[in-house]
Coordinates of C-alpha atoms in Angstrom, one line a residue:
X1 CA -27.2 -99.4 -29.5
X2 CA -29.6 -102.2 -28.5
X3 CA -30.8 -104.3 -31.5
X4 CA -34.5 -103.4 -31.0
X5 CA -33.6 -99.7 -31.0
X6 CA -31.8 -100.1 -34.3
X7 CA -34.8 -102.0 -35.8
X8 CA -37.3 -99.3 -34.7
X9 CA -35.0 -96.6 -36.2
X10 CA -34.8 -98.4 -39.5
X11 CA -38.5 -98.9 -39.8
X12 CA -39.4 -95.3 -39.0
X13 CA -36.7 -94.1 -41.4
X14 CA -38.0 -96.4 -44.2
X15 CA -41.6 -95.3 -43.8
X16 CA -40.9 -91.6 -43.7
X17 CA -38.4 -91.8 -46.6
X18 CA -40.7 -94.0 -48.7
X19 CA -43.7 -91.7 -48.3
X20 CA -41.8 -88.6 -49.2
X21 CA -40.2 -90.4 -52.2
X22 CA -43.6 -91.5 -53.4
X23 CA -45.0 -88.0 -53.2
X24 CA -42.0 -86.6 -55.1
X25 CA -42.4 -89.2 -57.8
X26 CA -46.2 -88.8 -58.3
X27 CA -46.6 -85.1 -57.6
X28 CA -48.6 -83.4 -54.9
X29 CA -51.6 -81.9 -56.7
X30 CA -55.0 -83.6 -56.8
X31 CA -56.5 -84.9 -60.0
X32 CA -59.0 -82.1 -60.2
X33 CA -56.1 -79.5 -60.0
X34 CA -54.2 -81.2 -62.8
X35 CA -57.1 -81.6 -65.2
X36 CA -56.9 -79.3 -68.2
X37 CA -59.6 -77.1 -69.6
X38 CA -62.3 -79.1 -71.5
X39 CA -62.6 -78.3 -75.2
X40 CA -66.4 -78.4 -75.0
X41 CA -66.4 -75.8 -72.2
X42 CA -64.0 -73.6 -74.3
X43 CA -66.3 -73.8 -77.3
X44 CA -69.3 -73.1 -75.3
X45 CA -67.6 -70.0 -73.7
X46 CA -66.6 -68.8 -77.2
X47 CA -70.2 -69.1 -78.5
X48 CA -71.5 -67.2 -75.4
X49 CA -69.0 -64.4 -76.0
X50 CA -69.9 -64.2 -79.6
X51 CA -73.6 -64.0 -78.7
X52 CA -73.0 -61.2 -76.2
X53 CA -70.4 -59.4 -78.2
X54 CA -72.4 -56.2 -78.6
X55 CA -72.4 -55.7 -74.8
X56 CA -68.9 -57.1 -74.2
X57 CA -67.3 -54.8 -76.8
X58 CA -68.3 -51.8 -74.8
X59 CA -66.5 -52.9 -71.6
X60 CA -62.8 -52.2 -70.7
X61 CA -60.9 -54.6 -68.4
X62 CA -64.1 -55.6 -66.7
X63 CA -63.4 -58.5 -64.2
X64 CA -66.1 -61.1 -64.3
X65 CA -66.7 -64.4 -62.4
X66 CA -65.4 -67.5 -64.1
X67 CA -68.3 -69.9 -64.7
X68 CA -66.1 -72.6 -66.2
X69 CA -63.2 -74.6 -65.0
X70 CA -60.8 -72.2 -66.5
X71 CA -59.9 -68.5 -66.5
X72 CA -60.0 -66.4 -69.7
X73 CA -59.7 -62.9 -71.1
X74 CA -61.4 -61.3 -74.1
X75 CA -59.6 -58.7 -76.3
X76 CA -60.7 -56.9 -79.4
X77 CA -58.7 -56.4 -82.6
X78 CA -57.2 -53.2 -81.3
X79 CA -55.7 -55.2 -78.4
X80 CA -58.0 -53.7 -75.8
X81 CA -58.9 -56.0 -72.9
X82 CA -62.6 -56.1 -72.6
X83 CA -63.3 -58.6 -69.8
X84 CA -61.2 -61.0 -67.8
X85 CA -61.7 -63.4 -64.9
X86 CA -58.5 -62.7 -63.0
X87 CA -56.3 -59.6 -62.9
X88 CA -53.0 -61.5 -63.6
X89 CA -54.3 -63.0 -66.9
X90 CA -52.3 -62.6 -70.1
X91 CA -53.6 -59.4 -71.7
X92 CA -52.1 -59.7 -75.1
X93 CA -51.4 -62.3 -77.8
X94 CA -47.7 -62.1 -77.3
X95 CA -48.0 -62.5 -73.5
X96 CA -50.4 -65.4 -74.0
X97 CA -48.0 -67.0 -76.4
X98 CA -45.2 -66.7 -73.8
X99 CA -47.3 -68.4 -71.2
X100 CA -48.5 -71.1 -73.6
X101 CA -52.1 -69.9 -73.2
X102 CA -54.8 -71.1 -75.6
X103 CA -55.8 -68.3 -78.2
X104 CA -59.0 -68.6 -80.2
X105 CA -60.7 -66.2 -82.6
X106 CA -64.1 -64.6 -81.8
X107 CA -66.1 -64.4 -84.9
X108 CA -69.3 -62.4 -85.4
X109 CA -70.9 -63.3 -88.6
X110 CA -68.0 -63.6 -91.1
X111 CA -65.8 -61.1 -89.3
X112 CA -63.2 -61.9 -86.7
X113 CA -63.8 -59.2 -84.0
X114 CA -61.4 -60.3 -81.3
X115 CA -59.6 -63.0 -79.4
X116 CA -60.3 -65.1 -76.3
X117 CA -57.3 -66.1 -74.3
X118 CA -57.7 -69.3 -72.2
X119 CA -55.4 -69.3 -69.2
X120 CA -52.9 -72.3 -69.2
X121 CA -52.4 -73.3 -65.5
X122 CA -49.5 -75.6 -66.3
X123 CA -46.8 -73.1 -65.5
X124 CA -48.3 -72.2 -62.2
X125 CA -48.8 -75.9 -61.4
X126 CA -45.2 -76.6 -62.3
X127 CA -44.1 -73.8 -60.0
X128 CA -46.3 -75.0 -57.3
X129 CA -45.1 -78.6 -57.7
X130 CA -41.5 -77.4 -57.6
X131 CA -42.2 -75.5 -54.5
X132 CA -43.8 -78.5 -52.8
X133 CA -40.9 -80.7 -53.9
X134 CA -38.5 -78.2 -52.3
X135 CA -40.5 -78.3 -49.1
X136 CA -40.7 -82.1 -49.0
X137 CA -37.0 -82.3 -49.9
X138 CA -36.2 -79.9 -47.0
X139 CA -38.5 -82.0 -44.8
X140 CA -36.7 -85.3 -45.6
X141 CA -33.4 -83.6 -45.0
X142 CA -34.7 -82.2 -41.7
X143 CA -35.9 -85.7 -40.7
X144 CA -32.6 -87.2 -41.6
X145 CA -30.8 -84.4 -39.7
X146 CA -33.0 -85.0 -36.7
X147 CA -32.4 -88.7 -36.6
X148 CA -28.7 -88.2 -37.1
X149 CA -28.6 -85.8 -34.1
X150 CA -30.6 -88.2 -32.0
X151 CA -28.3 -91.0 -33.0
X152 CA -25.2 -88.9 -32.3
X153 CA -26.5 -88.0 -28.8
X154 CA -27.4 -91.6 -28.2
X155 CA -23.9 -92.8 -29.3
X156 CA -22.3 -90.1 -27.2
X157 CA -24.3 -90.9 -24.1
X158 CA -24.4 -94.6 -24.4
X159 CA -21.0 -95.4 -26.1
X160 CA -18.5 -92.5 -26.1
X161 CA -18.9 -91.3 -22.5
X162 CA -19.0 -94.8 -20.9
X163 CA -16.0 -95.8 -23.0
X164 CA -14.2 -92.7 -21.8
X165 CA -15.1 -93.6 -18.2
X166 CA -13.7 -97.1 -18.7
X167 CA -10.6 -95.6 -20.3
X168 CA -9.9 -93.3 -17.3
X169 CA -10.8 -96.1 -15.0
X170 CA -8.1 -98.4 -16.6
X171 CA -5.6 -95.5 -16.3
X172 CA -6.4 -95.1 -12.6
X173 CA -6.0 -98.9 -12.1
X174 CA -2.7 -98.9 -14.0
X175 CA -1.4 -96.1 -11.8
X176 CA -2.2 -98.0 -8.7
X177 CA -5.6 -96.5 -7.6
X178 CA -7.5 -99.7 -6.7
X179 CA -9.8 -98.0 -4.1
X180 CA -12.1 -95.9 -6.4
X181 CA -14.9 -98.1 -7.8
X182 CA -16.2 -97.8 -11.4
X183 CA -19.6 -96.3 -11.6
X184 CA -22.0 -99.0 -12.9
X185 CA -24.8 -98.3 -15.4
X186 CA -26.3 -101.3 -17.2
X187 CA -28.2 -99.0 -19.6
X188 CA -25.3 -98.3 -21.9
X189 CA -23.5 -100.5 -24.4
X190 CA -20.7 -101.4 -22.0
X191 CA -23.1 -101.9 -19.0
X192 CA -22.3 -105.6 -18.7
X193 CA -18.6 -104.9 -18.8
X194 CA -18.5 -102.3 -16.1
X195 CA -19.3 -104.8 -13.4
X196 CA -16.6 -107.2 -14.7
X197 CA -14.1 -104.3 -14.7
X198 CA -14.9 -103.4 -11.2
X199 CA -14.7 -107.0 -10.1
X200 CA -11.3 -107.0 -11.7
X201 CA -10.3 -103.9 -9.7
X202 CA -11.5 -105.6 -6.5
X203 CA -9.6 -108.8 -7.3
X204 CA -6.4 -106.8 -8.0
X205 CA -6.9 -104.9 -4.8
X206 CA -7.4 -108.1 -2.8
X207 CA -4.4 -109.6 -4.6
X208 CA -2.2 -106.6 -3.8
X209 CA -3.3 -106.7 -0.1
X210 CA -2.6 -110.4 0.1
X211 CA 0.8 -109.8 -1.5
X212 CA 1.7 -107.0 0.9
X213 CA 0.5 -109.0 3.8
X214 CA 2.6 -112.0 2.7
X215 CA 5.7 -109.7 2.2
X216 CA 5.1 -108.1 5.6
X217 CA 4.6 -111.5 7.2
X218 CA 7.9 -112.8 5.7
X219 CA 9.8 -109.7 7.0
X220 CA 8.3 -110.1 10.4
X221 CA 9.2 -113.8 10.3
X222 CA 12.8 -113.0 9.3
X223 CA 13.0 -110.4 12.1
X224 CA 11.7 -112.9 14.7
X225 CA 14.0 -115.8 13.4
X226 CA 17.0 -113.4 13.4
X227 CA 16.3 -112.4 17.0
X228 CA 15.7 -116.0 18.0
X229 CA 19.0 -117.1 16.4
X230 CA 20.9 -114.5 18.4
X231 CA 20.0 -116.2 21.6
X232 CA 21.8 -119.5 21.0
X233 CA 24.7 -117.6 19.4
X234 CA 25.0 -115.6 22.6
X235 CA 25.0 -118.8 24.6
X236 CA 27.8 -120.2 22.4
X237 CA 29.8 -117.1 23.0
X238 CA 29.2 -117.3 26.8
X239 CA 30.2 -120.9 26.9
X240 CA 33.3 -120.1 24.8
X241 CA 34.3 -117.4 27.3
X242 CA 33.9 -119.7 30.2
X243 CA 36.0 -122.4 28.5
X244 CA 38.7 -119.8 27.7
X245 CA 39.4 -119.2 31.4
X246 CA 39.6 -122.8 32.4
X247 CA 42.9 -124.8 32.5
X248 CA 43.4 -125.6 28.9
X249 CA 46.4 -125.7 26.6
X250 CA 47.3 -123.3 23.8
X251 CA 45.8 -125.4 21.1
X252 CA 42.4 -125.6 22.8
X253 CA 42.5 -121.9 23.6
X254 CA 43.1 -121.2 19.9
X255 CA 40.2 -123.4 18.9
X256 CA 37.9 -121.6 21.5
X257 CA 39.1 -118.3 20.2
X258 CA 38.2 -119.3 16.7
X259 CA 34.7 -120.5 17.9
X260 CA 34.2 -117.1 19.6
X261 CA 35.3 -115.2 16.5
X262 CA 32.9 -117.2 14.2
X263 CA 30.1 -116.6 16.8
X264 CA 30.8 -112.9 16.6
X265 CA 30.7 -113.0 12.8
X266 CA 27.4 -114.9 12.8
X267 CA 26.0 -112.4 15.4
X268 CA 27.0 -109.4 13.2
X269 CA 25.5 -111.0 10.1
X270 CA 22.2 -111.7 11.9
X271 CA 22.2 -108.1 13.4
X272 CA 22.6 -106.6 9.9
X273 CA 19.7 -108.8 8.5
X274 CA 17.5 -108.0 11.5
X275 CA 18.1 -104.2 11.3
X276 CA 17.5 -104.1 7.6
X277 CA 14.2 -105.9 8.1
X278 CA 13.2 -103.6 10.9
X279 CA 13.9 -100.5 8.8
X280 CA 11.4 -101.8 6.2
X281 CA 8.9 -102.7 8.9
X282 CA 9.0 -99.1 10.1
X283 CA 7.6 -98.0 6.8
X284 CA 4.2 -99.4 7.8
X285 CA 1.5 -97.2 6.3
X286 CA -0.9 -95.4 8.7
X287 CA -4.1 -93.7 7.5
X288 CA -5.5 -91.5 10.2
X289 CA -9.3 -90.9 10.3
X290 CA -12.0 -90.2 12.9
X291 CA -12.9 -93.3 15.0
X292 CA -15.6 -93.7 17.6
X293 CA -14.5 -95.0 21.0
X294 CA -17.2 -97.6 20.6
X295 CA -14.9 -99.1 17.9
X296 CA -12.1 -99.3 20.5
X297 CA -14.4 -101.3 22.8
X298 CA -15.2 -103.6 20.0
X299 CA -11.5 -104.2 19.2
X300 CA -10.7 -104.9 22.8
X301 CA -13.6 -107.4 23.1
X302 CA -12.6 -109.2 19.9
X303 CA -9.0 -109.4 20.9
X304 CA -10.0 -111.0 24.3
X305 CA -10.5 -114.5 22.8
X306 CA -9.6 -116.1 26.2
X307 CA -12.3 -114.1 28.0
X308 CA -9.9 -112.7 30.6
X309 CA -11.5 -109.2 30.4
X310 CA -13.3 -108.4 33.7
X311 CA -13.8 -104.7 33.5
X312 CA -13.9 -102.2 30.6
X313 CA -14.7 -98.4 31.0
X314 CA -14.1 -96.4 27.8
X315 CA -15.3 -92.7 27.7
X316 CA -17.5 -91.7 24.8
X317 CA -15.3 -89.8 22.4
X318 CA -14.2 -89.5 18.8
X319 CA -10.5 -90.0 18.3
X320 CA -8.0 -89.8 15.4
X321 CA -6.5 -93.1 14.4
X322 CA -6.1 -95.9 12.0
X323 CA -8.6 -98.7 12.7
X324 CA -6.4 -101.4 11.3
X325 CA -3.3 -100.3 13.2
X326 CA -5.3 -99.7 16.4
X327 CA -6.6 -103.2 16.2
X328 CA -3.1 -104.4 15.7
X329 CA -1.8 -102.5 18.8
X330 CA -4.7 -103.7 21.0
X331 CA -4.3 -107.3 19.9
X332 CA -0.6 -107.2 20.6
X333 CA -1.0 -105.8 24.1
X334 CA -3.7 -108.3 25.1
X335 CA -1.7 -111.1 23.5
X336 CA 1.4 -110.1 25.6
X337 CA -0.8 -110.1 28.7
X338 CA -1.9 -113.7 27.9
X339 CA 1.7 -114.7 27.4
X340 CA 3.5 -113.1 30.2
X341 CA 0.8 -112.6 32.9
X342 CA -2.1 -115.0 32.2
X343 CA -4.4 -113.1 34.7
X344 CA -7.6 -111.2 34.4
X345 CA -7.5 -107.9 32.4
X346 CA -9.3 -104.7 33.1
X347 CA -9.5 -101.5 31.0
X348 CA -10.2 -98.0 32.1
X349 CA -9.9 -94.5 30.4
X350 CA -9.8 -90.8 31.1
X351 CA -9.6 -87.5 29.2
X352 CA -6.3 -85.7 29.4
X353 CA -5.7 -82.1 28.4
X354 CA -2.2 -81.0 27.4
X355 CA -1.6 -77.4 28.3
X356 CA 1.3 -77.1 25.8
X357 CA -0.8 -77.3 22.6
X358 CA -4.3 -77.5 24.1
X359 CA -4.9 -80.9 22.4
X360 CA -7.1 -83.3 24.2
X361 CA -6.3 -87.0 24.4
X362 CA -8.2 -90.1 25.4
X363 CA -6.0 -92.2 27.7
X364 CA -6.8 -96.0 27.6
X365 CA -5.1 -98.1 30.3
X366 CA -5.0 -101.9 29.8
X367 CA -3.8 -103.6 33.0
X368 CA -3.2 -107.1 34.3
X369 CA -2.1 -108.7 37.6
X370 CA 0.9 -110.6 36.4
X371 CA 3.5 -109.0 38.6
X372 CA 4.8 -106.6 36.1
X373 CA 8.5 -106.1 35.3
X374 CA 11.4 -104.7 37.3
X375 CA 11.8 -100.9 37.6
X376 CA 15.1 -100.9 35.8
X377 CA 13.5 -102.7 32.7
X378 CA 10.3 -100.8 32.5
X379 CA 11.7 -98.0 30.2
X380 CA 13.4 -100.4 27.9
X381 CA 10.8 -103.0 27.0
X382 CA 9.4 -100.7 24.3
X383 CA 12.7 -100.6 22.5
X384 CA 14.0 -102.9 19.7
X385 CA 14.8 -106.5 20.9
X386 CA 14.1 -105.6 24.5
X387 CA 12.2 -108.0 26.7
X388 CA 11.7 -108.2 30.5
X389 CA 13.3 -110.8 32.6
X390 CA 9.9 -112.4 33.0
X391 CA 10.0 -113.3 29.3
X392 CA 12.7 -116.0 29.8
X393 CA 11.6 -119.3 28.3
X394 CA 8.8 -117.8 26.4
X395 CA 8.6 -117.3 22.6
X396 CA 8.9 -113.7 21.3
X397 CA 11.2 -111.3 19.6
X398 CA 10.8 -108.1 21.5
X399 CA 9.1 -106.4 18.5
X400 CA 5.5 -106.2 19.7
X401 CA 5.6 -103.2 22.0
X402 CA 8.3 -101.5 19.8
X403 CA 6.1 -101.6 16.7
X404 CA 2.9 -100.8 18.7
X405 CA 4.6 -97.6 20.1
X406 CA 5.8 -96.7 16.6
X407 CA 2.3 -97.0 15.2
X408 CA 0.7 -95.0 18.0
X409 CA 3.2 -92.2 17.4
X410 CA 2.4 -92.2 13.7
X411 CA -1.2 -91.5 14.8
X412 CA -0.1 -88.4 16.8
X413 CA -0.6 -90.4 20.0
X414 CA 1.7 -92.5 22.2
X415 CA 2.3 -95.6 24.2
X416 CA 3.8 -95.9 27.6
X417 CA 4.3 -98.8 30.1
X418 CA 4.3 -98.9 33.9
X419 CA 3.8 -101.1 36.9
X420 CA 0.5 -100.8 38.7
X421 CA 1.5 -102.6 42.0
X422 CA -0.1 -105.9 40.9
X423 CA 1.0 -106.2 37.4
X424 CA 1.7 -104.2 34.2
X425 CA -0.3 -101.3 32.7
X426 CA 0.0 -100.3 29.1
X427 CA -1.4 -96.8 28.4
X428 CA -2.5 -95.8 24.9
X429 CA -2.7 -92.1 24.2
X430 CA -5.2 -91.2 21.5
X431 CA -5.7 -87.7 20.1
X432 CA -9.3 -86.5 20.2
X433 CA -10.9 -85.3 16.9

């Protein structure tokens, strides 16, 4: 709860409670209601009744208007009610005594002819006061209940529910869900913390991505180094085989055989390391979603950092793919063209309908004019470790097209390679949404 909300609540509660307590302590009736009958007025009324006794004595339960500040009843010695100012008056001496009414004699001459009963309002006033106190007590309890309900709702909305959201958010983060943001609301108690929690989530996500990228980079480096090491080892084996058929003595032949055996041992160890790394690389995650062909155009243009792209024709379509992996595939193909061809690049596309399952595909052909590869190598350059003869003397591990083909197949598409007469054409097959 905000501090000013608490202060307002305390002030209102003190004012209401103070007023009700004051009324309970001092009563609720006015001064005129609480004043008792004046003795002078009582004596005056008795004198008037004595003067009019002859006429009054003939009446029976006659209700008259009270001309004084009190109510009264007149009875004779036989107990008959002669006149009264209200019907619920005490009508006998015993009843009047019970209600603590004032009882005075009516004397005519030297003879007491009856009694006048002056109504005592204290009992009624006490009952009324008790009733009012009950109402005000109920009122203060109602006010307290109202404020407690309002306070409970406030606490529930501004504290409990936001805290529960933060609790569930922390559970999601702990379970590895770093993509779902925390809904921010600065209006509740934890408002300032939600942004900090979400920043923490973003930092954890960025840190995990950096870590995964670093691990993947190390694995790819190991794969590349392993493959590159195999080349000089193969050269050592070849030289050892050449030496073994020359005119040498048995001691030299034994040494060469030992070199050849150690080279085989090194080659086997490197192959095991390389294959183990590739098996993990093949676990690359692919998240397929709808992608506009305009994004493909953007990826191609961004990958062409040497400005060798002379023509691009991509049909308008929506395909199914992973933007991150598509970008990786396109960048690899254009990078290979830079490395092995070094010529201008042109891109064209078409829509292909497969009769077998009635799925439509967008075919994107990326071509260069670098001479291509020999026909007997064209089918193998998308396999592990395979490179064309035109790759001699150039850096590479033979992983690029292999991984690109793997990613395209994970997106329900494909990758194929062919010669175009002037160079190499890589065709990407993308399923239409």
